[in-house]
Amino acid sequence: MKIGFSDSQKKFREEIREWLEKNVPKIPLNSFDTKEGFEEHREWEKKLNSGNWSMVTWPEQYGGRGLNLIEWLIFEEEYYRAKAPARVNQNGVFLLGPTLMEYGSDKQKEKFLSAMATGEHIWSQGWSEPGAGSDMAAIRTTAFKKGDKYIINGQKTWSSRAAFADWTFGLFRSDPESDRHRGLSFILVPLDAEGVTVRPIPQLDGEPGFAEIYFDDVEVDVSNLLGGEGEGWSIAMATAGFERGLMLRSPARFQETASKLLSLYFKNKDNLSGSIESKVLQSWLRAEAYALNIYQTASKLMAGKKIGPESSLGKVFWSDLDHQMHQTALDILGVSSELEEVVADDVASWIKGYMFSYSGPIYAGTNEIQKNIIAERLLGMPR
Amino acid sequence: MNFTFSEDQEIFRDAFKRYLESNVTPEKIRSGWEDNNPFNQARWQELEELGILQSNLDEKYGGLGLDLVTSCLLVEEMGYYALPEPAAEQIFLSNLLINKSADIAKLIDDKNQFISVTHSLSPNILFLENSSKLINLGEDSISIFFSKDINGKKLKSSDPSRDLTNFIFENSDSGLLQTLNDQKSLVNNVVTSGMVMSAAVLIGLSRKILDLATAYTLDRKQFGKPIGSFQAVKHMLAQAAIEIEFSKATLYRAAYSLDNENPLQKLHAAQAKLQAIDACEMVSRNSMQAHGAMGYTWEMDLHIFIRRGWSYKQVWGNKSLLENYIMNQLEKDLPKLGSTYTFL
Ligand SMILES: Cc1cc2nc3c(=O)[nH]c(=O)nc-3n(C[C@H](O)[C@H](O)[C@H](O)COP(=O)(O)OP(=O)(O)OC[C@H]3O[C@@H](n4cnc5c(N)ncnc54)[C@H](O)[C@@H]3O)c2cc1C
């Protein structure tokens, strides 16, 4: 055991810090759930890429730096410290990227990874359907092969950022005879293809953060199949593993929220009750515990171990934590907490974050589903 | 950054685990209770032969010189099997005192005898009759006594594995061998280690309690199926698993900070203990619940582990003390909080 950063990692931290200080926009960008903000965030992705910062763990040939997971965590820490823009292409760089690296052909990597890194292709993910939420194996949208095309018909929903995105990746039923998780294929679909209709859905904050996607005889080249036909389920599970595991929610964001909460608490301390104090303290403790756990997990992965159902433990932990922190902040702010205005104490960002924290226990597999996984696959309890 | 254990550490831990598995069974623990003699002298000898008692003692004193991270792994297993001999924090703490003070090393030359350690955070003397000497940690002084000359009052613990004696040290020099003054930093270091060790006991206990509950839910049937197939039961135990998982790295980091004299070692230790206290409480409650009435009996082994947690939550830093300490520390360090400071 050797806990701490190497000299080259410390230098790396300085390098990214300096770059971000120079380049992070002084005025926050508009929300990426608006057309205007989406394009501003695309520009930002391009800028990140110009410094080779899109995804530091990727190989250099695709715009990465070939660095390890610890360095990625350092990058994330600096990124949140600098209050840099949210990653509009997170479904691409964090989820599809690693999946392509593992299952994609050289041609697919060539075609998609660099375009992803530059922000030329912004990705959404298409798992959920009206009849297939928690029960993802109930997917009914079909993609039947005809010559060198897949013909896609059906509907996806809740696809984050699909309102303005360029591509979606998802699971489609390619075998007409199949049911449940058999006969599904992982296919990449351009959202400007003929027959695709995207209907944005306003979220709790009123902005179209996700969308329904309708497919009406959409033709997609067979070269857009990732992995083998009918192997979609296991590939999707790998993507979902990245999502629940470290990639989707690196610890830095929660630690930054926790320290913001501490500042808010100490500023108002004299008027606050003991129960608020203990929630503030717990928030900080748990944000730290999450970070330490993720560093240990990253270390294990680097030593060649695999993580499977363990990633479900983290999903429940961070989503509960995120809600607790925002709830506590609102309790401190009291009557001003309802204001979506730019006033003191960053009130607007707390209420926005609070709204979003309600979705944490739902997306990426609800916390109830995660607990089923923990009980059945980690503890060995019967299905 | 390498946040994993070495192969040597894991091999040592696993060998110890195998020993505990066959030698520290609930039946044996219960028979110690029934004989009113939970401290098993033969087992103490075996712990010596295995190298456990001397594991963190410096090599120059005949020990193995292992670090606190390794001790932590061993103590976790002691918790897991509810080993009654207070090897856990007690022996490792007295070894630390010997390692760090030549004066104490001279005074404690009782090879592998049990040395009981007390402090205001763990004031009652453990296994007085089984100990040869007693080290009482004061605010900034350390006093060493001959155990046989101490005349205290026996106390009954809710954990029959804990044999406790109350003794007022102030103004008493019966059995006093020597008092060393100006020992503040050593006392601090040992108390901080006590926090980490007691946290390790709690994590080990929590793991065991959850294992017992999981096994029970596979076995017990209601409505024609194992109760473990009911989702309400699954989710209680899943939540328990989550709490345990997110206490572990905090614990090992705290031990590592002590080994490496990190200036924030006390903060890290307090974090580890608090996490462990909360985890153990939730795991105990949910696991008891999953057992139904059977869990609420003396006959079922579950309580052997649960009640041990009750004590370890309170000794070497309890919730209120730790929370106050951390909150003061955070207020002082406010500008230095946030993700980029995790490992400074
Ligand atoms: C902000 C946000 C962003 C999202 N982004 C995307 C995206 O980009 N792409 C995408 O494909 N999807 C996305 N989703 C959809 C998300 O994956 C689904 O909402 C989720 O899988 C749950 O499905 P559902 O909404 O149909 O809820 P349901 O499955 O209908 O569940 C409703 C309730 O029932 C519970 N429940 C259901 N089944 C069980 C069971 N077996 N045991 C116990 N409880 C159960 C659930 O836990 C939940 O509490 C997003 C959702 C949100 C909120």
Coordinates of C-alpha atoms and ligand atoms in Angstrom, one line a residue, chain A residues 91 124-130 132-135 156-161 203 210 356 359 361-369 372, chain B residues 231 235, ligand 1:
Chain A
N91 CA -22.5 9.5 -22.6
S124 CA -27.1 10.1 -26.3
Q125 CA -28.0 6.6 -25.0
G126 CA -31.1 4.7 -26.0
W127 CA -31.9 1.9 -23.6
S128 CA -35.2 2.8 -22.1
E129 CA -38.5 2.4 -23.9
P130 CA -42.0 3.1 -22.7
A132 CA -38.9 -1.2 -20.8
G133 CA -37.6 0.8 -17.9
S134 CA -36.2 -1.1 -15.0
D135 CA -37.0 -4.2 -17.0
K156 CA -36.8 4.9 -27.2
T157 CA -37.5 7.3 -24.4
W158 CA -35.8 9.3 -21.6
S159 CA -32.7 9.6 -23.8
S160 CA -30.6 12.3 -22.1
R161 CA -29.5 15.1 -24.3
Q203 CA -37.6 17.9 -17.2
F210 CA -34.2 14.2 -22.4
F356 CA -31.5 17.0 -10.2
S359 CA -33.2 11.9 -10.4
P361 CA -31.8 7.3 -7.5
I362 CA -33.7 6.8 -10.8
Y363 CA -31.3 7.0 -13.7
A364 CA -28.6 4.5 -14.5
G365 CA -30.8 1.8 -13.0
T366 CA -33.0 2.7 -10.0
N367 CA -31.6 2.2 -6.5
E368 CA -34.2 -0.5 -5.9
I369 CA -32.8 -2.4 -8.9
N372 CA -31.7 -6.3 -5.9
Chain B
Q231 CA -37.4 -7.8 -1.5
H235 CA -33.0 -4.3 0.5
Ligands
LIG1 C1 -32.7 12.3 -15.5 C2 -32.8 11.0 -16.2 C3 -32.0 10.7 -17.3 C4 -32.2 9.5 -18.0 N1 -31.4 9.3 -19.1 C5 -31.6 8.1 -19.8 C6 -30.8 7.9 -21.0 O1 -30.0 8.7 -21.4 N2 -31.1 6.8 -21.7 C7 -32.0 5.9 -21.3 O2 -32.1 4.9 -21.9 N3 -32.7 6.0 -20.1 C8 -32.5 7.1 -19.4 N4 -33.2 7.3 -18.2 C9 -34.2 6.4 -17.9 C10 -33.9 5.5 -16.7 O3 -32.9 4.6 -17.0 C11 -35.1 4.8 -16.2 O4 -36.0 5.8 -15.7 C12 -34.9 3.8 -15.2 O5 -34.3 2.7 -15.7 C13 -36.2 3.3 -14.5 O6 -37.2 3.0 -15.4 P1 -38.6 3.6 -15.4 O7 -38.5 5.1 -15.4 O8 -39.4 3.1 -16.5 O9 -39.2 3.2 -14.0 P2 -40.0 1.9 -13.6 O10 -39.2 0.7 -14.1 O11 -41.4 2.0 -14.1 O12 -39.9 1.9 -12.1 C14 -40.8 2.7 -11.2 C15 -40.5 2.3 -9.8 O13 -40.7 0.9 -9.6 C16 -39.5 0.4 -9.0 N5 -39.3 -1.0 -9.6 C17 -39.4 -1.4 -10.9 N6 -39.1 -2.7 -11.0 C18 -38.7 -3.1 -9.8 C19 -38.2 -4.3 -9.2 N7 -38.0 -5.4 -10.0 N8 -38.0 -4.4 -7.9 C20 -38.1 -3.3 -7.1 N9 -38.6 -2.1 -7.6 C21 -38.9 -2.0 -8.9 C22 -38.4 1.3 -9.5 O14 -37.3 1.2 -8.6 C23 -39.1 2.6 -9.4 O15 -39.0 3.1 -8.0 C24 -33.1 8.5 -17.5 C25 -33.9 8.8 -16.4 C26 -33.8 10.0 -15.7 C27 -34.6 10.3 -14.6

